[in-house]
PDB file with SEQRES, HELIX, SHEET and CRYST1 records, atoms N, CA, C and O in Angstrom:
SEQRES   1 A   18  ILE THR LEU PHE SER GLY PHE VAL SER TYR GLN MET VAL          
SEQRES   2 A   18  ARG GLU ALA TYR ASP                                          
HELIX    1 AA1 THR A    2  TYR A   17  1                                  16    
CRYST1    1.000    1.000    1.000  90.00  90.00  90.00 P 1           1          
ATOM      1  N   ILE A   1      23.986 -81.822  85.320  1.00  0.00           N  
ATOM      2  CA  ILE A   1      22.736 -81.484  84.844  1.00  0.00           C  
ATOM      3  C   ILE A   1      21.972 -82.792  83.986  1.00  0.00           C  
ATOM      4  O   ILE A   1      20.794 -83.104  84.162  1.00  0.00           O  
ATOM      5  N   THR A   2      22.930 -83.493  83.003  1.00  0.00           N  
ATOM      6  CA  THR A   2      22.496 -84.422  82.385  1.00  0.00           C  
ATOM      7  C   THR A   2      21.841 -85.479  83.169  1.00  0.00           C  
ATOM      8  O   THR A   2      20.640 -85.749  83.176  1.00  0.00           O  
ATOM      9  N   LEU A   3      22.827 -86.063  83.857  1.00  0.00           N  
ATOM     10  CA  LEU A   3      22.718 -86.831  85.174  1.00  0.00           C  
ATOM     11  C   LEU A   3      21.188 -86.637  85.861  1.00  0.00           C  
ATOM     12  O   LEU A   3      20.431 -87.599  85.994  1.00  0.00           O  
ATOM     13  N   PHE A   4      20.813 -85.198  86.302  1.00  0.00           N  
ATOM     14  CA  PHE A   4      19.937 -85.145  86.955  1.00  0.00           C  
ATOM     15  C   PHE A   4      18.508 -85.442  85.998  1.00  0.00           C  
ATOM     16  O   PHE A   4      17.531 -86.049  86.435  1.00  0.00           O  
ATOM     17  N   SER A   5      18.613 -84.891  84.642  1.00  0.00           N  
ATOM     18  CA  SER A   5      17.421 -85.084  83.841  1.00  0.00           C  
ATOM     19  C   SER A   5      17.376 -86.201  83.370  1.00  0.00           C  
ATOM     20  O   SER A   5      16.259 -86.448  82.916  1.00  0.00           O  
ATOM     21  N   GLY A   6      18.266 -87.202  83.243  1.00  0.00           N  
ATOM     22  CA  GLY A   6      18.026 -88.832  83.354  1.00  0.00           C  
ATOM     23  C   GLY A   6      17.304 -89.351  84.384  1.00  0.00           C  
ATOM     24  O   GLY A   6      16.421 -90.176  84.149  1.00  0.00           O  
ATOM     25  N   PHE A   7      17.560 -88.970  85.549  1.00  0.00           N  
ATOM     26  CA  PHE A   7      17.331 -89.390  86.812  1.00  0.00           C  
ATOM     27  C   PHE A   7      15.509 -89.210  86.820  1.00  0.00           C  
ATOM     28  O   PHE A   7      14.625 -90.050  86.981  1.00  0.00           O  
ATOM     29  N   VAL A   8      15.460 -87.799  86.581  1.00  0.00           N  
ATOM     30  CA  VAL A   8      13.944 -87.243  86.463  1.00  0.00           C  
ATOM     31  C   VAL A   8      13.062 -88.375  85.254  1.00  0.00           C  
ATOM     32  O   VAL A   8      12.080 -89.025  85.614  1.00  0.00           O  
ATOM     33  N   SER A   9      13.596 -88.437  83.894  1.00  0.00           N  
ATOM     34  CA  SER A   9      13.100 -89.061  83.343  1.00  0.00           C  
ATOM     35  C   SER A   9      12.513 -90.555  83.727  1.00  0.00           C  
ATOM     36  O   SER A   9      11.421 -91.069  83.485  1.00  0.00           O  
ATOM     37  N   TYR A  10      13.670 -91.042  84.418  1.00  0.00           N  
ATOM     38  CA  TYR A  10      13.537 -92.450  84.834  1.00  0.00           C  
ATOM     39  C   TYR A  10      12.452 -92.501  85.912  1.00  0.00           C  
ATOM     40  O   TYR A  10      11.885 -93.586  86.037  1.00  0.00           O  
ATOM     41  N   GLN A  11      12.097 -91.550  86.665  1.00  0.00           N  
ATOM     42  CA  GLN A  11      11.158 -91.454  87.625  1.00  0.00           C  
ATOM     43  C   GLN A  11       9.941 -91.577  86.863  1.00  0.00           C  
ATOM     44  O   GLN A  11       9.120 -92.473  87.058  1.00  0.00           O  
ATOM     45  N   MET A  12       9.844 -90.784  86.102  1.00  0.00           N  
ATOM     46  CA  MET A  12       8.615 -90.200  85.286  1.00  0.00           C  
ATOM     47  C   MET A  12       8.043 -91.808  84.553  1.00  0.00           C  
ATOM     48  O   MET A  12       6.909 -92.285  84.546  1.00  0.00           O  
ATOM     49  N   VAL A  13       9.222 -92.304  84.029  1.00  0.00           N  
ATOM     50  CA  VAL A  13       8.646 -93.609  83.166  1.00  0.00           C  
ATOM     51  C   VAL A  13       8.390 -94.648  84.239  1.00  0.00           C  
ATOM     52  O   VAL A  13       7.487 -95.439  83.969  1.00  0.00           O  
ATOM     53  N   ARG A  14       8.972 -94.796  85.343  1.00  0.00           N  
ATOM     54  CA  ARG A  14       8.477 -95.676  86.493  1.00  0.00           C  
ATOM     55  C   ARG A  14       6.989 -95.550  86.780  1.00  0.00           C  
ATOM     56  O   ARG A  14       6.235 -96.523  86.784  1.00  0.00           O  
ATOM     57  N   GLU A  15       6.554 -94.130  87.052  1.00  0.00           N  
ATOM     58  CA  GLU A  15       5.436 -93.723  87.543  1.00  0.00           C  
ATOM     59  C   GLU A  15       4.439 -94.070  86.467  1.00  0.00           C  
ATOM     60  O   GLU A  15       3.342 -94.538  86.773  1.00  0.00           O  
ATOM     61  N   ALA A  16       4.834 -93.828  85.060  1.00  0.00           N  
ATOM     62  CA  ALA A  16       3.873 -94.142  84.211  1.00  0.00           C  
ATOM     63  C   ALA A  16       3.533 -95.904  84.062  1.00  0.00           C  
ATOM     64  O   ALA A  16       2.435 -96.425  83.865  1.00  0.00           O  
ATOM     65  N   TYR A  17       4.756 -96.516  84.217  1.00  0.00           N  
ATOM     66  CA  TYR A  17       4.415 -97.947  84.152  1.00  0.00           C  
ATOM     67  C   TYR A  17       3.798 -98.454  85.337  1.00  0.00           C  
ATOM     68  O   TYR A  17       3.317 -99.585  85.274  1.00  0.00           O  
ATOM     69  N   ASP A  18       3.723 -97.761  86.493  1.00  0.00           N  
ATOM     70  CA  ASP A  18       3.339 -98.434  87.930  1.00  0.00           C  
ATOM     71  C   ASP A  18       1.928 -98.470  87.750  1.00  0.00           C  
ATOM     72  O   ASP A  18       1.204 -98.925  88.635  1.00  0.00           O  
TER      73      ASP A  18                                                      
END                                                                             
């Protein structure tokens, strides 16, 4: 669960910076 949450947050950050 934690790893998945971290991955989701990472994707959101990438989209925000893209």
